[in-house]
């Protein structure tokens, strides 16, 4: 059974702190890695999709990296703001059968 | 492109009543997910369908929750009977591999 692990499960930081979370995934038959931000009472928002080993994507203060050989991705937030408080979901996509597996998410709380 | 449609948007029921949610995914999307997000907790994947077959329902409380996806298109999620702790947002998503597209969710309040 394919399993995507995210850590930590939750994280409390102060405004202005930089932080990062991890998404670990099986690397066999890997095709793409997706990151989403899910704020309470809203639909999840797609942040990044990465496919190549070494890929780095950036959107404002948020960036992500991908290591397909060892099966992990990091999401970084620089200078966290209270509006960054959300659950960050990663999902790993595999070839053969259009299979996408979601992690359980990392819940980020940013205190002003 | 039409998005993932869910209904109803809001539902208030009494405990021990039954409730059903409906999801219409994006046309052609083979994979469909139902998520539960209880206020103050992280989202939980209840069930994942690939076409009309179940891929993962390990976190679905099968004593009271059921889901089906007839003909590999629309899906319904049912709770029977509901408990107070079922109050949550129920989110449906679909994908054709690749990026998942999410519906607006159904906010269930059990009183």
PDB file of N, CA and C in Angstrom, chain B:
ATOM      1  N   UNK B   1     -13.885  25.615 -17.594  1.00  0.00           N
ATOM      2  CA  UNK B   1     -14.037  24.214 -17.143  1.00  0.00           C
ATOM      3  C   UNK B   1     -14.883  24.188 -15.880  1.00  0.00           C
ATOM      4  N   UNK B   2     -15.920  23.346 -15.866  1.00  0.00           N
ATOM      5  CA  UNK B   2     -16.754  23.238 -14.674  1.00  0.00           C
ATOM      6  C   UNK B   2     -15.945  22.571 -13.582  1.00  0.00           C
ATOM      7  N   UNK B   3     -16.189  23.030 -12.333  1.00  0.00           N
ATOM      8  CA  UNK B   3     -15.451  22.482 -11.213  1.00  0.00           C
ATOM      9  C   UNK B   3     -16.183  21.320 -10.593  1.00  0.00           C
ATOM     10  N   UNK B   4     -15.690  20.912  -9.411  1.00  0.00           N
ATOM     11  CA  UNK B   4     -16.330  19.836  -8.649  1.00  0.00           C
ATOM     12  C   UNK B   4     -17.531  20.434  -7.926  1.00  0.00           C
ATOM     13  N   UNK B   5     -18.680  19.843  -8.131  1.00  0.00           N
ATOM     14  CA  UNK B   5     -19.900  20.360  -7.521  1.00  0.00           C
ATOM     15  C   UNK B   5     -20.288  19.502  -6.325  1.00  0.00           C
ATOM     16  N   UNK B   6     -20.645  20.153  -5.238  1.00  0.00           N
ATOM     17  CA  UNK B   6     -21.102  19.438  -4.050  1.00  0.00           C
ATOM     18  C   UNK B   6     -22.414  20.040  -3.583  1.00  0.00           C
ATOM     19  N   UNK B   7     -23.255  19.193  -3.032  1.00  0.00           N
ATOM     20  CA  UNK B   7     -24.478  19.695  -2.412  1.00  0.00           C
ATOM     21  C   UNK B   7     -24.885  18.764  -1.279  1.00  0.00           C
ATOM     22  N   UNK B   8     -25.589  19.300  -0.266  1.00  0.00           N
ATOM     23  CA  UNK B   8     -25.843  20.731  -0.092  1.00  0.00           C
ATOM     24  C   UNK B   8     -24.592  21.455   0.409  1.00  0.00           C
ATOM     25  N   UNK B   9     -24.633  22.757   0.493  1.00  0.00           N
ATOM     26  CA  UNK B   9     -23.498  23.507   1.041  1.00  0.00           C
ATOM     27  C   UNK B   9     -23.510  23.444   2.563  1.00  0.00           C
ATOM     28  N   UNK B  10     -24.696  23.452   3.123  1.00  0.00           N
ATOM     29  CA  UNK B  10     -24.848  23.425   4.580  1.00  0.00           C
ATOM     30  C   UNK B  10     -25.975  22.460   4.941  1.00  0.00           C
ATOM     31  N   UNK B  11     -25.804  21.801   6.085  1.00  0.00           N
ATOM     32  CA  UNK B  11     -26.842  20.886   6.559  1.00  0.00           C
ATOM     33  C   UNK B  11     -26.790  20.851   8.072  1.00  0.00           C
ATOM     34  N   UNK B  12     -27.966  21.015   8.667  1.00  0.00           N
ATOM     35  CA  UNK B  12     -28.074  20.884  10.121  1.00  0.00           C
ATOM     36  C   UNK B  12     -29.061  19.760  10.394  1.00  0.00           C
ATOM     37  N   UNK B  13     -28.631  18.784  11.176  1.00  0.00           N
ATOM     38  CA  UNK B  13     -29.502  17.658  11.518  1.00  0.00           C
ATOM     39  C   UNK B  13     -29.377  17.363  12.999  1.00  0.00           C
ATOM     40  N   UNK B  14     -30.327  16.602  13.495  1.00  0.00           N
ATOM     41  CA  UNK B  14     -30.245  16.161  14.886  1.00  0.00           C
ATOM     42  C   UNK B  14     -29.488  14.846  14.939  1.00  0.00           C
ATOM     43  N   UNK B  15     -28.883  14.600  16.099  1.00  0.00           N
ATOM     44  CA  UNK B  15     -28.156  13.333  16.232  1.00  0.00           C
ATOM     45  C   UNK B  15     -29.132  12.172  16.042  1.00  0.00           C
ATOM     46  N   UNK B  16     -28.595  11.129  15.531  1.00  0.00           N
ATOM     47  CA  UNK B  16     -29.312   9.886  15.197  1.00  0.00           C
ATOM     48  C   UNK B  16     -30.092   9.984  13.882  1.00  0.00           C
ATOM     49  N   UNK B  17     -30.128  11.179  13.276  1.00  0.00           N
ATOM     50  CA  UNK B  17     -30.751  11.268  11.955  1.00  0.00           C
ATOM     51  C   UNK B  17     -29.747  10.819  10.904  1.00  0.00           C
ATOM     52  N   UNK B  18     -30.254  10.663   9.681  1.00  0.00           N
ATOM     53  CA  UNK B  18     -29.400  10.289   8.561  1.00  0.00           C
ATOM     54  C   UNK B  18     -29.188  11.489   7.654  1.00  0.00           C
ATOM     55  N   UNK B  19     -28.076  11.462   6.929  1.00  0.00           N
ATOM     56  CA  UNK B  19     -27.786  12.563   6.009  1.00  0.00           C
ATOM     57  C   UNK B  19     -26.983  12.017   4.840  1.00  0.00           C
ATOM     58  N   UNK B  20     -27.143  12.644   3.691  1.00  0.00           N
ATOM     59  CA  UNK B  20     -26.389  12.242   2.501  1.00  0.00           C
ATOM     60  C   UNK B  20     -25.844  13.473   1.809  1.00  0.00           C
ATOM     61  N   UNK B  21     -24.621  13.336   1.317  1.00  0.00           N
ATOM     62  CA  UNK B  21     -23.976  14.403   0.569  1.00  0.00           C
ATOM     63  C   UNK B  21     -23.723  13.894  -0.843  1.00  0.00           C
ATOM     64  N   UNK B  22     -23.749  14.816  -1.762  1.00  0.00           N
ATOM     65  CA  UNK B  22     -23.589  14.444  -3.163  1.00  0.00           C
ATOM     66  C   UNK B  22     -22.397  15.181  -3.779  1.00  0.00           C
ATOM     67  N   UNK B  23     -21.663  14.490  -4.653  1.00  0.00           N
ATOM     68  CA  UNK B  23     -20.522  15.096  -5.320  1.00  0.00           C
ATOM     69  C   UNK B  23     -20.566  14.753  -6.803  1.00  0.00           C
ATOM     70  N   UNK B  24     -20.428  15.770  -7.631  1.00  0.00           N
ATOM     71  CA  UNK B  24     -20.303  15.573  -9.077  1.00  0.00           C
ATOM     72  C   UNK B  24     -18.906  16.012  -9.489  1.00  0.00           C
ATOM     73  N   UNK B  25     -18.020  15.084  -9.803  1.00  0.00           N
ATOM     74  CA  UNK B  25     -16.640  15.460 -10.115  1.00  0.00           C
ATOM     75  C   UNK B  25     -16.527  16.085 -11.504  1.00  0.00           C
ATOM     76  N   UNK B  26     -15.336  16.538 -11.806  1.00  0.00           N
ATOM     77  CA  UNK B  26     -15.077  17.069 -13.137  1.00  0.00           C
ATOM     78  C   UNK B  26     -15.161  15.925 -14.145  1.00  0.00           C
ATOM     79  N   UNK B  27     -15.791  16.201 -15.263  1.00  0.00           N
ATOM     80  CA  UNK B  27     -16.019  15.171 -16.262  1.00  0.00           C
ATOM     81  C   UNK B  27     -14.716  14.498 -16.680  1.00  0.00           C
ATOM     82  N   UNK B  28     -14.720  13.173 -16.644  1.00  0.00           N
ATOM     83  CA  UNK B  28     -13.551  12.420 -17.073  1.00  0.00           C
ATOM     84  C   UNK B  28     -12.555  12.105 -15.971  1.00  0.00           C
ATOM     85  N   UNK B  29     -12.740  12.707 -14.802  1.00  0.00           N
ATOM     86  CA  UNK B  29     -11.803  12.434 -13.697  1.00  0.00           C
ATOM     87  C   UNK B  29     -12.093  11.065 -13.098  1.00  0.00           C
ATOM     88  N   UNK B  30     -11.078  10.222 -13.123  1.00  0.00           N
ATOM     89  CA  UNK B  30     -11.276   8.852 -12.677  1.00  0.00           C
ATOM     90  C   UNK B  30     -11.217   8.719 -11.157  1.00  0.00           C
ATOM     91  N   UNK B  31     -10.443   9.577 -10.525  1.00  0.00           N
ATOM     92  CA  UNK B  31     -10.238   9.451  -9.077  1.00  0.00           C
ATOM     93  C   UNK B  31     -11.114  10.437  -8.315  1.00  0.00           C
ATOM     94  N   UNK B  32     -11.750   9.963  -7.279  1.00  0.00           N
ATOM     95  CA  UNK B  32     -12.622  10.824  -6.457  1.00  0.00           C
ATOM     96  C   UNK B  32     -12.313  10.566  -4.993  1.00  0.00           C
ATOM     97  N   UNK B  33     -12.219  11.641  -4.232  1.00  0.00           N
ATOM     98  CA  UNK B  33     -11.886  11.569  -2.808  1.00  0.00           C
ATOM     99  C   UNK B  33     -12.990  12.229  -1.987  1.00  0.00           C
ATOM    100  N   UNK B  34     -13.218  11.677  -0.804  1.00  0.00           N
ATOM    101  CA  UNK B  34     -14.021  12.343   0.223  1.00  0.00           C
ATOM    102  C   UNK B  34     -13.137  12.582   1.433  1.00  0.00           C
ATOM    103  N   UNK B  35     -13.093  13.840   1.866  1.00  0.00           N
ATOM    104  CA  UNK B  35     -12.335  14.232   3.046  1.00  0.00           C
ATOM    105  C   UNK B  35     -13.300  14.727   4.121  1.00  0.00           C
ATOM    106  N   UNK B  36     -12.893  14.528   5.371  1.00  0.00           N
ATOM    107  CA  UNK B  36     -13.619  15.095   6.507  1.00  0.00           C
ATOM    108  C   UNK B  36     -12.657  16.012   7.258  1.00  0.00           C
ATOM    109  N   UNK B  37     -13.086  17.256   7.469  1.00  0.00           N
ATOM    110  CA  UNK B  37     -12.278  18.134   8.306  1.00  0.00           C
ATOM    111  C   UNK B  37     -13.108  18.635   9.471  1.00  0.00           C
ATOM    112  N   UNK B  38     -12.763  18.143  10.655  1.00  0.00           N
ATOM    113  CA  UNK B  38     -13.417  18.590  11.880  1.00  0.00           C
ATOM    114  C   UNK B  38     -12.697  19.846  12.343  1.00  0.00           C
ATOM    115  N   UNK B  39     -13.453  20.828  12.777  1.00  0.00           N
ATOM    116  CA  UNK B  39     -12.864  22.102  13.203  1.00  0.00           C
ATOM    117  C   UNK B  39     -11.794  21.862  14.252  1.00  0.00           C
ATOM    118  N   UNK B  40     -10.622  22.398  14.005  1.00  0.00           N
ATOM    119  CA  UNK B  40      -9.539  22.251  14.971  1.00  0.00           C
ATOM    120  C   UNK B  40      -8.664  21.036  14.723  1.00  0.00           C
ATOM    121  N   UNK B  41      -9.015  20.236  13.704  1.00  0.00           N
ATOM    122  CA  UNK B  41      -8.215  19.056  13.389  1.00  0.00           C
ATOM    123  C   UNK B  41      -7.765  19.091  11.930  1.00  0.00           C
ATOM    124  N   UNK B  42      -6.807  18.238  11.606  1.00  0.00           N
ATOM    125  CA  UNK B  42      -6.371  18.121  10.224  1.00  0.00           C
ATOM    126  C   UNK B  42      -7.372  17.345   9.395  1.00  0.00           C
ATOM    127  N   UNK B  43      -7.326  17.485   8.082  1.00  0.00           N
ATOM    128  CA  UNK B  43      -8.256  16.754   7.215  1.00  0.00           C
ATOM    129  C   UNK B  43      -7.991  15.246   7.259  1.00  0.00           C
ATOM    130  N   UNK B  44      -9.049  14.482   7.126  1.00  0.00           N
ATOM    131  CA  UNK B  44      -8.932  13.031   7.127  1.00  0.00           C
ATOM    132  C   UNK B  44      -9.549  12.492   5.850  1.00  0.00           C
ATOM    133  N   UNK B  45      -8.776  11.669   5.141  1.00  0.00           N
ATOM    134  CA  UNK B  45      -9.303  11.028   3.941  1.00  0.00           C
ATOM    135  C   UNK B  45     -10.249   9.918   4.367  1.00  0.00           C
ATOM    136  N   UNK B  46     -11.503  10.039   3.978  1.00  0.00           N
ATOM    137  CA  UNK B  46     -12.481   9.005   4.322  1.00  0.00           C
ATOM    138  C   UNK B  46     -12.446   7.868   3.310  1.00  0.00           C
ATOM    139  N   UNK B  47     -12.444   8.221   2.041  1.00  0.00           N
ATOM    140  CA  UNK B  47     -12.495   7.190   1.013  1.00  0.00           C
ATOM    141  C   UNK B  47     -11.962   7.751  -0.296  1.00  0.00           C
ATOM    142  N   UNK B  48     -11.312   6.871  -1.062  1.00  0.00           N
ATOM    143  CA  UNK B  48     -10.812   7.219  -2.394  1.00  0.00           C
ATOM    144  C   UNK B  48     -11.334   6.192  -3.379  1.00  0.00           C
ATOM    145  N   UNK B  49     -11.954   6.689  -4.443  1.00  0.00           N
ATOM    146  CA  UNK B  49     -12.446   5.835  -5.521  1.00  0.00           C
ATOM    147  C   UNK B  49     -11.552   5.986  -6.741  1.00  0.00           C
ATOM    148  N   UNK B  50     -11.364   4.889  -7.457  1.00  0.00           N
ATOM    149  CA  UNK B  50     -10.765   4.928  -8.779  1.00  0.00           C
ATOM    150  C   UNK B  50     -11.848   4.369  -9.696  1.00  0.00           C
ATOM    151  N   UNK B  51     -12.391   5.244 -10.550  1.00  0.00           N
ATOM    152  CA  UNK B  51     -13.612   4.923 -11.281  1.00  0.00           C
ATOM    153  C   UNK B  51     -14.673   4.532 -10.249  1.00  0.00           C
ATOM    154  N   UNK B  52     -15.282   3.372 -10.326  1.00  0.00           N
ATOM    155  CA  UNK B  52     -16.288   3.051  -9.322  1.00  0.00           C
ATOM    156  C   UNK B  52     -15.783   2.056  -8.292  1.00  0.00           C
ATOM    157  N   UNK B  53     -14.472   1.818  -8.276  1.00  0.00           N
ATOM    158  CA  UNK B  53     -13.895   0.913  -7.300  1.00  0.00           C
ATOM    159  C   UNK B  53     -13.235   1.666  -6.159  1.00  0.00           C
ATOM    160  N   UNK B  54     -13.269   1.087  -4.969  1.00  0.00           N
ATOM    161  CA  UNK B  54     -12.677   1.711  -3.787  1.00  0.00           C
ATOM    162  C   UNK B  54     -11.192   1.385  -3.719  1.00  0.00           C
ATOM    163  N   UNK B  55     -10.364   2.437  -3.634  1.00  0.00           N
ATOM    164  CA  UNK B  55      -8.913   2.260  -3.519  1.00  0.00           C
ATOM    165  C   UNK B  55      -8.495   2.226  -2.056  1.00  0.00           C
ATOM    166  N   UNK B  56      -9.099   3.119  -1.254  1.00  0.00           N
ATOM    167  CA  UNK B  56      -8.715   3.234   0.148  1.00  0.00           C
ATOM    168  C   UNK B  56      -9.916   3.711   0.947  1.00  0.00           C
ATOM    169  N   UNK B  57     -10.368   2.928   1.875  1.00  0.00           N
ATOM    170  CA  UNK B  57     -11.434   3.362   2.786  1.00  0.00           C
ATOM    171  C   UNK B  57     -11.058   3.022   4.222  1.00  0.00           C
ATOM    172  N   UNK B  58      -9.754   3.000   4.488  1.00  0.00           N
ATOM    173  CA  UNK B  58      -9.268   2.561   5.793  1.00  0.00           C
ATOM    174  C   UNK B  58      -9.710   3.474   6.936  1.00  0.00           C
ATOM    175  N   UNK B  59     -10.009   4.728   6.648  1.00  0.00           N
ATOM    176  CA  UNK B  59     -10.398   5.651   7.716  1.00  0.00           C
ATOM    177  C   UNK B  59     -11.894   5.959   7.704  1.00  0.00           C
ATOM    178  N   UNK B  60     -12.635   5.203   6.950  1.00  0.00           N
ATOM    179  CA  UNK B  60     -14.085   5.406   6.910  1.00  0.00           C
ATOM    180  C   UNK B  60     -14.736   4.618   8.042  1.00  0.00           C
ATOM    181  N   UNK B  61     -15.460   5.293   8.928  1.00  0.00           N
ATOM    182  CA  UNK B  61     -16.153   4.571  10.028  1.00  0.00           C
ATOM    183  C   UNK B  61     -17.326   3.784   9.458  1.00  0.00           C
ATOM    184  N   UNK B  62     -17.069   2.555   9.107  1.00  0.00           N
ATOM    185  CA  UNK B  62     -18.014   1.802   8.299  1.00  0.00           C
ATOM    186  C   UNK B  62     -19.290   1.409   9.051  1.00  0.00           C
ATOM    187  N   UNK B  63     -19.274   1.571  10.364  1.00  0.00           N
ATOM    188  CA  UNK B  63     -20.502   1.245  11.089  1.00  0.00           C
ATOM    189  C   UNK B  63     -21.588   2.283  10.836  1.00  0.00           C
ATOM    190  N   UNK B  64     -21.184   3.491  10.420  1.00  0.00           N
ATOM    191  CA  UNK B  64     -22.197   4.524  10.213  1.00  0.00           C
ATOM    192  C   UNK B  64     -22.044   5.273   8.887  1.00  0.00           C
ATOM    193  N   UNK B  65     -20.872   5.203   8.304  1.00  0.00           N
ATOM    194  CA  UNK B  65     -20.613   5.919   7.053  1.00  0.00           C
ATOM    195  C   UNK B  65     -20.613   4.923   5.894  1.00  0.00           C
ATOM    196  N   UNK B  66     -21.167   5.383   4.777  1.00  0.00           N
ATOM    197  CA  UNK B  66     -21.068   4.594   3.555  1.00  0.00           C
ATOM    198  C   UNK B  66     -20.916   5.550   2.380  1.00  0.00           C
ATOM    199  N   UNK B  67     -20.275   5.065   1.335  1.00  0.00           N
ATOM    200  CA  UNK B  67     -20.096   5.886   0.142  1.00  0.00           C
ATOM    201  C   UNK B  67     -20.189   4.996  -1.074  1.00  0.00           C
ATOM    202  N   UNK B  68     -20.703   5.568  -2.129  1.00  0.00           N
ATOM    203  CA  UNK B  68     -20.750   4.836  -3.382  1.00  0.00           C
ATOM    204  C   UNK B  68     -20.494   5.776  -4.540  1.00  0.00           C
ATOM    205  N   UNK B  69     -20.047   5.182  -5.617  1.00  0.00           N
ATOM    206  CA  UNK B  69     -19.797   5.965  -6.828  1.00  0.00           C
ATOM    207  C   UNK B  69     -20.326   5.135  -7.999  1.00  0.00           C
ATOM    208  N   UNK B  70     -21.574   5.382  -8.273  1.00  0.00           N
ATOM    209  CA  UNK B  70     -22.228   4.622  -9.316  1.00  0.00           C
ATOM    210  C   UNK B  70     -21.705   5.030 -10.682  1.00  0.00           C
ATOM    211  N   UNK B  71     -21.437   4.054 -11.506  1.00  0.00           N
ATOM    212  CA  UNK B  71     -20.990   4.272 -12.886  1.00  0.00           C
ATOM    213  C   UNK B  71     -19.718   5.099 -12.961  1.00  0.00           C
ATOM    214  N   UNK B  72     -18.988   5.186 -11.857  1.00  0.00           N
ATOM    215  CA  UNK B  72     -17.715   5.891 -11.869  1.00  0.00           C
ATOM    216  C   UNK B  72     -17.810   7.379 -12.099  1.00  0.00           C
ATOM    217  N   UNK B  73     -18.968   7.965 -11.799  1.00  0.00           N
ATOM    218  CA  UNK B  73     -19.114   9.413 -12.005  1.00  0.00           C
ATOM    219  C   UNK B  73     -19.460  10.069 -10.670  1.00  0.00           C
ATOM    220  N   UNK B  74     -20.763  10.360 -10.447  1.00  0.00           N
ATOM    221  CA  UNK B  74     -21.177  11.000  -9.202  1.00  0.00           C
ATOM    222  C   UNK B  74     -20.946  10.081  -8.009  1.00  0.00           C
ATOM    223  N   UNK B  75     -20.833  10.718  -6.854  1.00  0.00           N
ATOM    224  CA  UNK B  75     -20.660   9.939  -5.628  1.00  0.00           C
ATOM    225  C   UNK B  75     -21.562  10.493  -4.536  1.00  0.00           C
ATOM    226  N   UNK B  76     -22.012   9.613  -3.662  1.00  0.00           N
ATOM    227  CA  UNK B  76     -22.742  10.041  -2.477  1.00  0.00           C
ATOM    228  C   UNK B  76     -22.056   9.492  -1.236  1.00  0.00           C
ATOM    229  N   UNK B  77     -22.057  10.287  -0.196  1.00  0.00           N
ATOM    230  CA  UNK B  77     -21.532   9.892   1.107  1.00  0.00           C
ATOM    231  C   UNK B  77     -22.696   9.972   2.087  1.00  0.00           C
ATOM    232  N   UNK B  78     -22.918   8.895   2.818  1.00  0.00           N
ATOM    233  CA  UNK B  78     -24.057   8.862   3.729  1.00  0.00           C
ATOM    234  C   UNK B  78     -23.587   8.610   5.155  1.00  0.00           C
ATOM    235  N   UNK B  79     -24.276   9.223   6.096  1.00  0.00           N
ATOM    236  CA  UNK B  79     -24.025   8.980   7.514  1.00  0.00           C
ATOM    237  C   UNK B  79     -25.358   8.552   8.130  1.00  0.00           C
ATOM    238  N   UNK B  80     -25.328   7.390   8.775  1.00  0.00           N
ATOM    239  CA  UNK B  80     -26.561   6.848   9.337  1.00  0.00           C
ATOM    240  C   UNK B  80     -26.246   5.903  10.490  1.00  0.00           C
ATOM    241  N   UNK B  81     -26.539   6.270  11.725  1.00  0.00           N
ATOM    242  CA  UNK B  81     -27.080   7.547  12.196  1.00  0.00           C
ATOM    243  C   UNK B  81     -25.957   8.518  12.537  1.00  0.00           C
ATOM    244  N   UNK B  82     -26.242   9.793  12.468  1.00  0.00           N
ATOM    245  CA  UNK B  82     -25.214  10.803  12.746  1.00  0.00           C
ATOM    246  C   UNK B  82     -24.997  10.967  14.249  1.00  0.00           C
ATOM    247  N   UNK B  83     -23.752  11.311  14.590  1.00  0.00           N
ATOM    248  CA  UNK B  83     -23.386  11.625  15.969  1.00  0.00           C
ATOM    249  C   UNK B  83     -22.902  13.064  16.023  1.00  0.00           C
ATOM    250  N   UNK B  84     -22.883  13.596  17.222  1.00  0.00           N
ATOM    251  CA  UNK B  84     -22.439  14.984  17.393  1.00  0.00           C
ATOM    252  C   UNK B  84     -21.039  15.192  16.811  1.00  0.00           C
ATOM    253  N   UNK B  85     -20.174  14.189  17.007  1.00  0.00           N
ATOM    254  CA  UNK B  85     -18.787  14.333  16.560  1.00  0.00           C
ATOM    255  C   UNK B  85     -18.618  14.270  15.050  1.00  0.00           C
ATOM    256  N   UNK B  86     -19.705  14.041  14.321  1.00  0.00           N
ATOM    257  CA  UNK B  86     -19.650  14.052  12.861  1.00  0.00           C
ATOM    258  C   UNK B  86     -19.728  15.465  12.303  1.00  0.00           C
ATOM    259  N   UNK B  87     -19.960  16.444  13.162  1.00  0.00           N
ATOM    260  CA  UNK B  87     -20.005  17.836  12.703  1.00  0.00           C
ATOM    261  C   UNK B  87     -18.654  18.197  12.098  1.00  0.00           C
ATOM    262  N   UNK B  88     -18.658  18.588  10.848  1.00  0.00           N
ATOM    263  CA  UNK B  88     -17.413  18.810  10.115  1.00  0.00           C
ATOM    264  C   UNK B  88     -17.738  19.364   8.726  1.00  0.00           C
ATOM    265  N   UNK B  89     -16.668  19.692   8.010  1.00  0.00           N
ATOM    266  CA  UNK B  89     -16.807  19.984   6.579  1.00  0.00           C
ATOM    267  C   UNK B  89     -16.437  18.721   5.821  1.00  0.00           C
ATOM    268  N   UNK B  90     -17.280  18.329   4.894  1.00  0.00           N
ATOM    269  CA  UNK B  90     -17.029  17.159   4.054  1.00  0.00           C
ATOM    270  C   UNK B  90     -16.699  17.654   2.652  1.00  0.00           C
ATOM    271  N   UNK B  91     -15.470  17.374   2.249  1.00  0.00           N
ATOM    272  CA  UNK B  91     -14.943  17.921   1.008  1.00  0.00           C
ATOM    273  C   UNK B  91     -14.748  16.799  -0.004  1.00  0.00           C
ATOM    274  N   UNK B  92     -15.198  17.045  -1.205  1.00  0.00           N
ATOM    275  CA  UNK B  92     -15.007  16.093  -2.302  1.00  0.00           C
ATOM    276  C   UNK B  92     -13.964  16.656  -3.259  1.00  0.00           C
ATOM    277  N   UNK B  93     -13.145  15.798  -3.804  1.00  0.00           N
ATOM    278  CA  UNK B  93     -12.143  16.203  -4.784  1.00  0.00           C
ATOM    279  C   UNK B  93     -12.076  15.159  -5.886  1.00  0.00           C
ATOM    280  N   UNK B  94     -11.641  15.591  -7.068  1.00  0.00           N
ATOM    281  CA  UNK B  94     -11.451  14.637  -8.158  1.00  0.00           C
ATOM    282  C   UNK B  94     -10.164  14.949  -8.889  1.00  0.00           C
ATOM    283  N   UNK B  95      -9.605  13.940  -9.521  1.00  0.00           N
ATOM    284  CA  UNK B  95      -8.398  14.150 -10.311  1.00  0.00           C
ATOM    285  C   UNK B  95      -8.339  13.103 -11.424  1.00  0.00           C
ATOM    286  N   UNK B  96      -7.572  13.447 -12.457  1.00  0.00           N
ATOM    287  CA  UNK B  96      -7.277  12.483 -13.518  1.00  0.00           C
ATOM    288  C   UNK B  96      -5.787  12.241 -13.403  1.00  0.00           C
ATOM    289  N   UNK B  97      -5.402  11.620 -12.271  1.00  0.00           N
ATOM    290  CA  UNK B  97      -4.004  11.657 -11.902  1.00  0.00           C
ATOM    291  C   UNK B  97      -3.731  13.130 -11.706  1.00  0.00           C
ATOM    292  N   UNK B  98      -2.553  13.553 -11.472  1.00  0.00           N
ATOM    293  CA  UNK B  98      -2.279  14.975 -11.464  1.00  0.00           C
ATOM    294  C   UNK B  98      -2.952  15.734 -10.335  1.00  0.00           C
ATOM    295  N   UNK B  99      -3.087  16.993 -10.579  1.00  0.00           N
ATOM    296  CA  UNK B  99      -3.637  17.887  -9.574  1.00  0.00           C
ATOM    297  C   UNK B  99      -5.075  17.530  -9.248  1.00  0.00           C
ATOM    298  N   UNK B 100      -5.382  17.606  -7.935  1.00  0.00           N
ATOM    299  CA  UNK B 100      -6.756  17.366  -7.505  1.00  0.00           C
ATOM    300  C   UNK B 100      -7.515  18.684  -7.487  1.00  0.00           C
ATOM    301  N   UNK B 101      -8.763  18.618  -7.874  1.00  0.00           N
ATOM    302  CA  UNK B 101      -9.643  19.780  -7.848  1.00  0.00           C
ATOM    303  C   UNK B 101     -10.680  19.537  -6.769  1.00  0.00           C
ATOM    304  N   UNK B 102     -10.889  20.541  -5.926  1.00  0.00           N
ATOM    305  CA  UNK B 102     -11.756  20.375  -4.770  1.00  0.00           C
ATOM    306  C   UNK B 102     -13.069  21.115  -4.942  1.00  0.00           C
ATOM    307  N   UNK B 103     -14.121  20.536  -4.384  1.00  0.00           N
ATOM    308  CA  UNK B 103     -15.401  21.219  -4.321  1.00  0.00           C
ATOM    309  C   UNK B 103     -15.413  22.208  -3.168  1.00  0.00           C
ATOM    310  N   UNK B 104     -16.549  22.892  -3.003  1.00  0.00           N
ATOM    311  CA  UNK B 104     -16.679  23.900  -1.951  1.00  0.00           C
ATOM    312  C   UNK B 104     -16.921  23.271  -0.586  1.00  0.00           C
ATOM    313  N   UNK B 105     -17.315  22.018  -0.584  1.00  0.00           N
ATOM    314  CA  UNK B 105     -17.532  21.341   0.688  1.00  0.00           C
ATOM    315  C   UNK B 105     -18.969  21.453   1.176  1.00  0.00           C
ATOM    316  N   UNK B 106     -19.326  20.539   2.057  1.00  0.00           N
ATOM    317  CA  UNK B 106     -20.614  20.577   2.749  1.00  0.00           C
ATOM    318  C   UNK B 106     -20.323  20.705   4.235  1.00  0.00           C
ATOM    319  N   UNK B 107     -20.872  21.751   4.842  1.00  0.00           N
ATOM    320  CA  UNK B 107     -20.672  21.929   6.278  1.00  0.00           C
ATOM    321  C   UNK B 107     -21.829  21.284   7.013  1.00  0.00           C
ATOM    322  N   UNK B 108     -21.530  20.236   7.762  1.00  0.00           N
ATOM    323  CA  UNK B 108     -22.550  19.501   8.522  1.00  0.00           C
ATOM    324  C   UNK B 108     -22.481  19.883   9.983  1.00  0.00           C
ATOM    325  N   UNK B 109     -23.629  20.231  10.535  1.00  0.00           N
ATOM    326  CA  UNK B 109     -23.732  20.479  11.969  1.00  0.00           C
ATOM    327  C   UNK B 109     -24.738  19.488  12.537  1.00  0.00           C
ATOM    328  N   UNK B 110     -24.294  18.721  13.512  1.00  0.00           N
ATOM    329  CA  UNK B 110     -25.171  17.753  14.168  1.00  0.00           C
ATOM    330  C   UNK B 110     -25.484  18.291  15.562  1.00  0.00           C
ATOM    331  N   UNK B 111     -26.772  18.455  15.851  1.00  0.00           N
ATOM    332  CA  UNK B 111     -27.163  19.051  17.138  1.00  0.00           C
ATOM    333  C   UNK B 111     -27.928  18.043  18.000  1.00  0.00           C
TER     334      UNK B 111
END
